[in-house]
Coordinates of C-alpha atoms in Angstrom, one line a residue:
M1 CA 24.4 12.0 7.2
T2 CA 21.1 12.3 8.5
R3 CA 18.0 9.9 8.7
A4 CA 14.4 9.0 7.7
V5 CA 12.5 8.7 11.0
V6 CA 9.1 7.6 11.1
T7 CA 7.6 11.1 13.4
G8 CA 3.5 9.8 12.6
Y9 CA 1.6 7.3 9.8
G10 CA -2.7 7.3 9.3
A11 CA -4.1 3.7 7.1
V12 CA -7.6 3.2 5.5
T13 CA -8.2 0.4 4.4
P14 CA -10.7 -2.6 4.4
V15 CA -9.6 -3.6 7.8
G16 CA -9.5 -0.1 10.1
L17 CA -10.6 3.4 9.3
T18 CA -7.0 4.6 11.0
A19 CA -3.9 3.0 11.2
P20 CA -4.4 1.8 15.1
D21 CA -7.8 0.1 14.1
T22 CA -5.6 -1.7 11.3
W23 CA -2.3 -3.0 13.0
D24 CA -5.3 -4.4 15.4
A25 CA -7.9 -5.7 13.2
L26 CA -4.8 -6.9 11.3
L27 CA -2.8 -8.9 15.4
R28 CA -6.1 -10.6 14.5
G29 CA -6.1 -11.6 12.4
E30 CA -9.6 -10.6 10.3
S31 CA -10.1 -10.1 6.6
G32 CA -12.2 -7.5 4.5
V33 CA -12.3 -9.5 1.9
R34 CA -16.4 -9.3 1.5
T35 CA -18.7 -10.4 -1.0
I36 CA -20.0 -7.0 -4.0
K37 CA -23.7 -6.7 -3.3
D38 CA -23.8 -3.7 -6.5
D39 CA -25.8 -4.5 -8.9
W40 CA -23.5 -3.5 -11.6
A41 CA -20.9 -6.5 -9.7
A42 CA -24.2 -9.7 -10.3
D43 CA -22.9 -10.7 -13.6
L44 CA -19.2 -10.4 -13.6
P45 CA -17.1 -13.6 -13.1
V46 CA -15.3 -11.8 -9.7
R47 CA -17.3 -10.8 -7.6
I48 CA -15.9 -9.7 -4.0
A49 CA -13.8 -7.3 -2.9
A50 CA -11.9 -5.4 -0.1
R51 CA -13.1 -2.5 0.0
V52 CA -13.5 0.4 2.9
D53 CA -15.9 1.4 4.9
D54 CA -18.1 4.3 3.3
A55 CA -17.7 6.0 7.3
F56 CA -13.8 7.9 6.5
S57 CA -15.0 10.2 4.5
E58 CA -16.9 11.3 7.7
G59 CA -14.7 14.2 8.6
L60 CA -14.8 15.2 5.2
A61 CA -16.9 19.0 4.3
V62 CA -19.5 18.3 1.5
R63 CA -18.0 21.0 -0.4
E64 CA -14.5 18.8 0.2
V65 CA -16.0 15.1 -0.9
R66 CA -18.3 16.9 -4.4
R67 CA -14.5 18.3 -5.6
T68 CA -12.3 14.6 -5.2
D69 CA -12.6 11.8 -6.1
R70 CA -12.5 8.4 -4.0
A71 CA -9.2 7.8 -4.1
E72 CA -8.7 11.5 -3.9
Q73 CA -10.6 11.4 -0.1
L74 CA -8.7 8.3 0.8
A75 CA -5.6 10.5 0.8
L76 CA -5.8 13.5 2.9
V77 CA -7.8 11.7 5.6
A78 CA -5.0 9.0 6.1
G79 CA -2.8 12.3 5.5
R80 CA -4.4 13.9 8.5
E81 CA -4.4 11.1 10.7
A82 CA -0.5 10.7 9.8
W83 CA 0.0 14.3 10.3
A84 CA -1.8 14.5 13.6
S85 CA 0.2 12.0 15.3
A86 CA 3.0 13.1 14.1
G87 CA 1.4 16.4 15.9
S88 CA 1.2 18.7 13.0
P89 CA 4.9 19.9 13.6
D90 CA 6.0 23.1 12.9
V91 CA 8.1 23.2 9.6
D92 CA 8.8 25.6 6.7
P93 CA 5.8 25.3 3.7
T94 CA 9.1 25.8 1.8
R95 CA 10.8 23.1 3.3
L96 CA 7.5 20.2 3.7
A97 CA 7.2 17.6 1.1
V98 CA 3.7 15.2 -0.3
V99 CA 4.8 12.4 -2.2
V100 CA 1.9 10.2 -2.9
G101 CA 1.7 7.2 -5.7
S102 CA -0.7 5.2 -6.9
A103 CA -2.1 2.9 -9.8
N104 CA -4.9 4.5 -12.0
G105 CA -5.3 7.5 -9.7
G106 CA -8.9 8.5 -9.9
I107 CA -9.9 5.9 -12.0
A108 CA -14.1 6.1 -11.0
T109 CA -14.1 9.3 -11.9
T110 CA -12.7 8.6 -15.4
L111 CA -16.0 5.7 -15.9
D112 CA -18.7 8.0 -14.4
Q113 CA -17.7 10.6 -16.1
S114 CA -17.9 8.7 -19.8
R115 CA -21.2 6.6 -18.8
V116 CA -22.4 10.7 -18.2
L117 CA -20.6 11.7 -21.8
D118 CA -22.1 8.6 -23.2
E119 CA -26.0 8.6 -21.9
Q120 CA -26.6 11.9 -21.3
G121 CA -24.0 14.5 -23.2
P122 CA -20.9 16.3 -22.9
R123 CA -22.3 19.4 -21.2
R124 CA -23.5 17.0 -17.9
V125 CA -20.0 16.3 -17.6
S126 CA -18.5 17.3 -14.5
P127 CA -16.6 20.9 -14.2
H128 CA -14.3 19.3 -11.8
T129 CA -13.4 16.0 -13.6
V130 CA -10.0 16.6 -15.2
T131 CA -9.6 18.0 -11.1
M132 CA -10.4 14.7 -10.0
L133 CA -9.3 11.9 -11.6
M134 CA -6.1 12.9 -12.6
A135 CA -3.1 10.5 -10.8
N136 CA -1.8 13.6 -9.4
G137 CA -5.4 14.4 -7.8
P138 CA -4.1 12.8 -3.9
A139 CA -0.9 15.2 -4.0
A140 CA -2.2 18.0 -5.0
W141 CA -5.1 18.0 -2.4
L142 CA -2.9 16.8 0.6
S143 CA 0.4 19.3 -0.8
I144 CA -2.4 21.9 -0.6
D145 CA -3.9 20.6 3.1
L146 CA -1.0 20.8 4.4
G147 CA 0.5 23.9 2.3
A148 CA 3.7 22.0 1.7
K149 CA 6.0 23.5 -0.7
A150 CA 9.0 21.3 -0.9
G151 CA 6.9 19.4 -4.2
A152 CA 4.0 17.3 -4.3
R153 CA 5.5 14.3 -6.4
A154 CA 3.5 12.1 -7.1
P155 CA 4.4 8.0 -8.6
I156 CA 2.4 6.0 -11.2
S157 CA 4.1 2.2 -10.6
A158 CA 1.8 -0.1 -10.3
C159 CA 1.6 -1.9 -7.6
A160 CA 4.9 -0.9 -6.2
A161 CA 4.1 3.3 -6.6
G162 CA 2.8 3.5 -2.3
S163 CA 6.9 1.8 -1.9
E164 CA 8.4 4.3 -4.8
A165 CA 6.8 7.7 -2.9
I166 CA 8.1 6.2 0.7
A167 CA 12.1 5.9 -1.5
M168 CA 11.8 9.3 -2.8
G169 CA 10.5 11.3 0.5
R170 CA 13.4 9.6 2.3
E171 CA 15.8 10.4 -0.6
M172 CA 14.0 14.7 0.3
I173 CA 15.2 13.5 3.5
L174 CA 18.8 12.3 2.8
A175 CA 19.7 15.1 0.1
G176 CA 18.5 17.8 2.0
T177 CA 16.1 19.2 0.2
A178 CA 12.5 18.6 3.3
D179 CA 12.4 18.6 6.4
V180 CA 9.4 16.3 6.2
V181 CA 8.2 14.4 3.5
V182 CA 4.4 12.8 3.8
C183 CA 4.5 10.1 1.1
G184 CA 2.7 6.8 0.9
G185 CA 0.4 5.6 -1.6
V186 CA -3.6 5.0 -2.7
E187 CA -6.1 3.3 -4.5
A188 CA -9.5 3.1 -5.0
G189 CA -10.0 1.6 -8.0
V190 CA -12.9 -1.3 -7.1
R191 CA -14.7 -0.8 -10.0
A192 CA -16.7 -3.2 -12.9
F193 CA -14.2 -2.3 -15.6
S194 CA -11.7 -3.3 -13.0
L195 CA -12.4 -6.2 -12.3
A196 CA -13.2 -7.0 -15.3
A197 CA -10.5 -6.5 -16.8
F198 CA -8.5 -8.0 -14.1
A199 CA -10.3 -11.2 -14.6
A200 CA -9.8 -11.4 -17.7
A201 CA -5.9 -11.3 -17.8
R202 CA -6.6 -14.9 -14.8
A203 CA -4.8 -12.0 -12.0
M204 CA -7.4 -12.6 -9.2
S205 CA -9.3 -15.2 -7.3
T206 CA -12.5 -16.3 -8.1
R207 CA -13.4 -18.0 -5.2
N208 CA -17.0 -16.3 -5.2
D209 CA -18.7 -18.5 -2.5
Q210 CA -16.2 -18.2 0.1
P211 CA -15.0 -14.3 0.4
E212 CA -12.6 -14.4 3.4
R213 CA -11.4 -17.5 2.6
A214 CA -10.4 -16.0 -1.9
S215 CA -6.8 -14.2 -1.1
R216 CA -4.7 -16.7 0.2
P217 CA -1.0 -15.6 -0.6
F218 CA 1.9 -18.5 -0.9
D219 CA -0.9 -21.2 0.1
V220 CA -0.6 -24.4 -2.7
H221 CA -4.2 -23.5 -3.5
R222 CA -4.6 -20.4 -4.7
D223 CA -5.8 -18.9 -7.3
G224 CA -5.1 -15.1 -8.0
F225 CA -5.9 -12.3 -5.7
V226 CA -8.0 -10.0 -4.6
M227 CA -8.5 -6.2 -5.7
G228 CA -9.0 -4.1 -3.0
E229 CA -8.4 -0.1 -1.6
G230 CA -7.5 2.1 0.3
S231 CA -4.0 4.3 2.0
A232 CA -1.4 4.5 3.5
L233 CA 1.0 7.3 4.5
L234 CA 2.9 8.0 7.3
V235 CA 5.2 11.1 7.9
L236 CA 9.8 11.2 7.4
E237 CA 11.5 13.8 8.5
S238 CA 15.4 14.5 9.6
E239 CA 16.7 12.3 12.7
E240 CA 17.6 16.2 13.8
H241 CA 13.6 18.1 13.3
A242 CA 12.9 15.6 15.1
R243 CA 14.1 15.2 18.1
A244 CA 14.6 19.0 18.2
R245 CA 10.4 19.3 18.6
G246 CA 10.8 16.5 21.0
A247 CA 8.6 14.7 18.2
V248 CA 8.0 10.5 19.6
V249 CA 9.9 8.9 16.4
H250 CA 8.7 5.4 15.8
G251 CA 11.4 4.2 13.7
V252 CA 13.3 5.2 10.6
V253 CA 12.9 4.1 7.2
S254 CA 17.2 2.7 7.0
G255 CA 16.9 1.9 3.3
A256 CA 14.7 1.7 -0.2
A257 CA 16.3 0.7 -3.9
L258 CA 14.6 1.1 -7.0
T259 CA 14.8 -1.2 -10.4
S260 CA 13.1 -2.3 -12.7
D261 CA 13.5 -5.3 -14.5
A262 CA 13.6 -5.1 -18.3
F263 CA 11.7 -9.2 -18.4
D264 CA 8.3 -9.0 -19.2
I265 CA 4.7 -5.9 -19.3
V266 CA 3.4 -9.1 -16.4
G267 CA 5.7 -11.0 -14.9
G268 CA 8.1 -10.4 -13.3
D269 CA 12.1 -11.8 -12.7
P270 CA 12.8 -13.5 -9.3
E271 CA 17.0 -12.3 -10.5
N272 CA 16.2 -8.5 -10.6
Q273 CA 14.0 -8.5 -7.8
A274 CA 16.4 -10.3 -5.2
R275 CA 18.9 -7.8 -7.3
T276 CA 17.0 -5.2 -5.6
I277 CA 16.7 -6.3 -1.9
G278 CA 20.3 -6.4 -2.2
L279 CA 20.2 -2.8 -2.9
A280 CA 17.6 -1.6 0.4
L281 CA 20.1 -4.4 2.2
R282 CA 23.5 -2.2 1.3
S283 CA 21.4 1.4 1.2
A284 CA 20.0 0.6 4.7
G285 CA 24.2 -1.1 5.4
L286 CA 22.9 -4.1 6.7
S287 CA 23.8 -7.7 5.3
P288 CA 20.7 -10.0 4.8
A289 CA 21.2 -12.1 8.3
D290 CA 20.5 -8.4 9.9
V291 CA 16.8 -8.9 8.5
G292 CA 14.8 -10.4 11.2
L293 CA 11.6 -9.9 9.8
V294 CA 9.7 -10.1 5.4
H295 CA 6.1 -9.2 4.9
A296 CA 6.3 -10.0 1.3
H297 CA 4.5 -8.3 -1.4
A298 CA 3.2 -12.1 -1.9
T299 CA 0.0 -10.9 -4.1
S300 CA -1.6 -14.9 -3.5
T301 CA -0.4 -15.4 -7.7
P302 CA 0.1 -18.4 -8.9
V303 CA 3.4 -16.8 -10.3
G304 CA 4.4 -14.0 -8.2
D305 CA 4.2 -15.4 -4.8
V306 CA 6.9 -18.1 -6.2
N307 CA 8.5 -15.8 -8.3
E308 CA 8.8 -13.8 -4.9
A309 CA 10.6 -16.8 -2.6
D310 CA 13.0 -17.5 -5.0
A311 CA 14.0 -14.2 -5.0
L312 CA 14.3 -14.2 -0.6
R313 CA 16.7 -17.4 -1.4
A314 CA 18.4 -15.5 -3.3
A315 CA 19.0 -11.9 -1.5
L316 CA 18.6 -13.9 1.9
A317 CA 19.5 -17.2 1.8
I318 CA 18.8 -18.2 5.2
P319 CA 14.9 -16.1 4.8
P320 CA 13.8 -14.7 8.4
P321 CA 10.5 -15.3 8.3
V322 CA 8.0 -14.2 6.0
T323 CA 4.1 -12.1 6.2
S324 CA 2.3 -11.2 4.2
T325 CA -0.9 -9.0 5.0
K326 CA -2.7 -9.1 1.4
G327 CA -5.0 -12.1 3.2
A328 CA -6.7 -9.7 4.6
T329 CA -6.6 -6.5 3.6
G330 CA -6.7 -8.1 -0.2
H331 CA -3.4 -6.1 -2.4
L332 CA -4.2 -2.9 -2.8
L333 CA -2.3 -2.4 -6.0
G334 CA -1.1 1.0 -5.5
A335 CA -1.5 2.0 -1.7
S336 CA -0.2 -2.0 -1.0
G337 CA 3.5 -0.8 -0.5
S338 CA 3.0 1.8 2.1
L339 CA -0.2 -0.7 3.9
G340 CA 3.6 -3.5 4.3
V341 CA 5.9 -0.8 5.1
L342 CA 3.4 0.9 7.7
V343 CA 3.2 -3.1 8.4
A344 CA 6.5 -4.1 8.9
L345 CA 7.5 -0.8 11.4
L346 CA 4.5 -1.1 13.8
A347 CA 6.0 -4.8 14.0
V348 CA 9.5 -4.2 14.1
R349 CA 8.3 -1.2 16.8
D350 CA 5.8 -2.9 18.6
G351 CA 7.5 -6.8 18.6
R352 CA 4.3 -8.5 17.2
V353 CA 4.4 -10.2 13.7
P354 CA 0.6 -10.6 12.2
P355 CA -0.5 -13.7 10.2
T356 CA -0.8 -15.1 6.9
L357 CA -4.5 -16.1 6.6
N358 CA -6.1 -18.9 4.4
L359 CA -2.3 -20.2 4.3
D360 CA -3.3 -23.8 4.5
S361 CA -0.6 -25.7 2.6
L362 CA 2.0 -23.6 2.1
D363 CA 3.1 -24.8 -1.6
P364 CA 6.8 -26.8 -2.3
A365 CA 7.6 -24.2 -4.4
V366 CA 7.5 -21.9 -1.9
D367 CA 9.1 -23.1 1.5
L368 CA 10.1 -20.4 3.3
D369 CA 9.8 -20.4 7.2
V370 CA 5.8 -18.3 6.5
V371 CA 3.9 -16.7 10.0
R372 CA 0.4 -18.3 9.5
G373 CA -2.7 -18.5 11.9
A374 CA -2.4 -16.7 14.4
A375 CA -0.1 -13.5 15.8
Q376 CA 3.6 -14.6 17.0
P377 CA 6.1 -12.5 18.7
T378 CA 9.3 -10.3 16.8
A379 CA 12.3 -9.4 18.2
A380 CA 14.1 -8.2 14.2
R381 CA 14.6 -4.9 15.0
H382 CA 15.0 -4.8 10.8
A383 CA 12.3 -5.9 8.1
L384 CA 12.7 -5.9 4.0
V385 CA 8.7 -4.6 2.4
N386 CA 8.9 -6.1 -1.2
A387 CA 6.6 -4.9 -4.4
F388 CA 6.5 -4.9 -7.5
G389 CA 4.2 -4.3 -10.3
F390 CA 3.2 -4.3 -12.8
G391 CA 5.9 -2.7 -15.8
G392 CA 8.7 -4.0 -14.4
H393 CA 9.0 -2.0 -11.7
S394 CA 10.6 -4.0 -8.2
A395 CA 10.6 -1.8 -4.6
S396 CA 12.0 -3.4 -2.1
I397 CA 12.3 -1.8 1.3
V398 CA 14.0 -1.0 4.8
V399 CA 12.5 -0.4 8.2
S400 CA 15.0 -0.7 11.4
R401 CA 13.2 0.2 15.3
D402 CA 14.9 3.7 16.5

């Protein structure tokens, strides 16, 4: 049976405008969380976020910028980087697919054009509004850009969307319905409405006076997540297709599992999360002892981090070293899982693990070996990546060194 190998990747994140820049910043322990200085944030209970530098869009044509939402722009930039990184594969368009997940799609356009309607009337609403706000927009634009005709899929599964997209891409490779799949997640929802909504749900950190210290996965003093934005995309290929064209193989998406908790619309179920981890390992043909590294979902929420720690202990018995890069990037929602997969892939490839930032005092209820302080070496061949979303979406991905 073929394997789904990774031949390219791209990322636009709060700590870097390319995947290599992001990787280097994470290894150095840099943070992308900043104070929001826009006037619209002045009265919000949360005035911090991890945003992408606006310079990311400089490579896009003026016409592209005018017709696309920020989420679509991020996906295009990351997708083009991933495609170039893979060597721009020569592939039959009917064997090329795109899968890009998101939690909110073009929410910025939705909010902006709603304001235009209220303040200026229906005649002033942009004719591009529908194609800018639709949740399948990032996948659609990227599929058109690359000429992909084997499918343009768009999983909408909250914070598990990026991981679900990679799992779907792997499924397409293994099922033989595509030779190449560009897949991952994107999010661009740092707006007053979103911040106010999550703050009302008491899910976000209010450490406004210490933005770079606010996101603190597994720390006993964590008080919620910090919203981030960005995109992380992989190019998956069937191993046969990649080897035939002499492509560089960075690793393998060796296992994946997608389940639903059927438990609570907000709270995750650690028992089902543990089951999801087990299913992912089974699909990779691995035992718990084979896992040498975990990139945790760990968003810095009081309940969620403990739930995941419980799930890891239940599924792996003695969990290996664990990291979460959300201390640096904030929580990228629909892109968080795919960024986690990219980080884990590079960790097992390069033998280095980025630290979990701001972990001063490990929560006793966590009881994990969390990488902190500085990047650490690893000899891991296989890494587990978790992503859990509101609604009970649970996703676990296994990446392996080639």
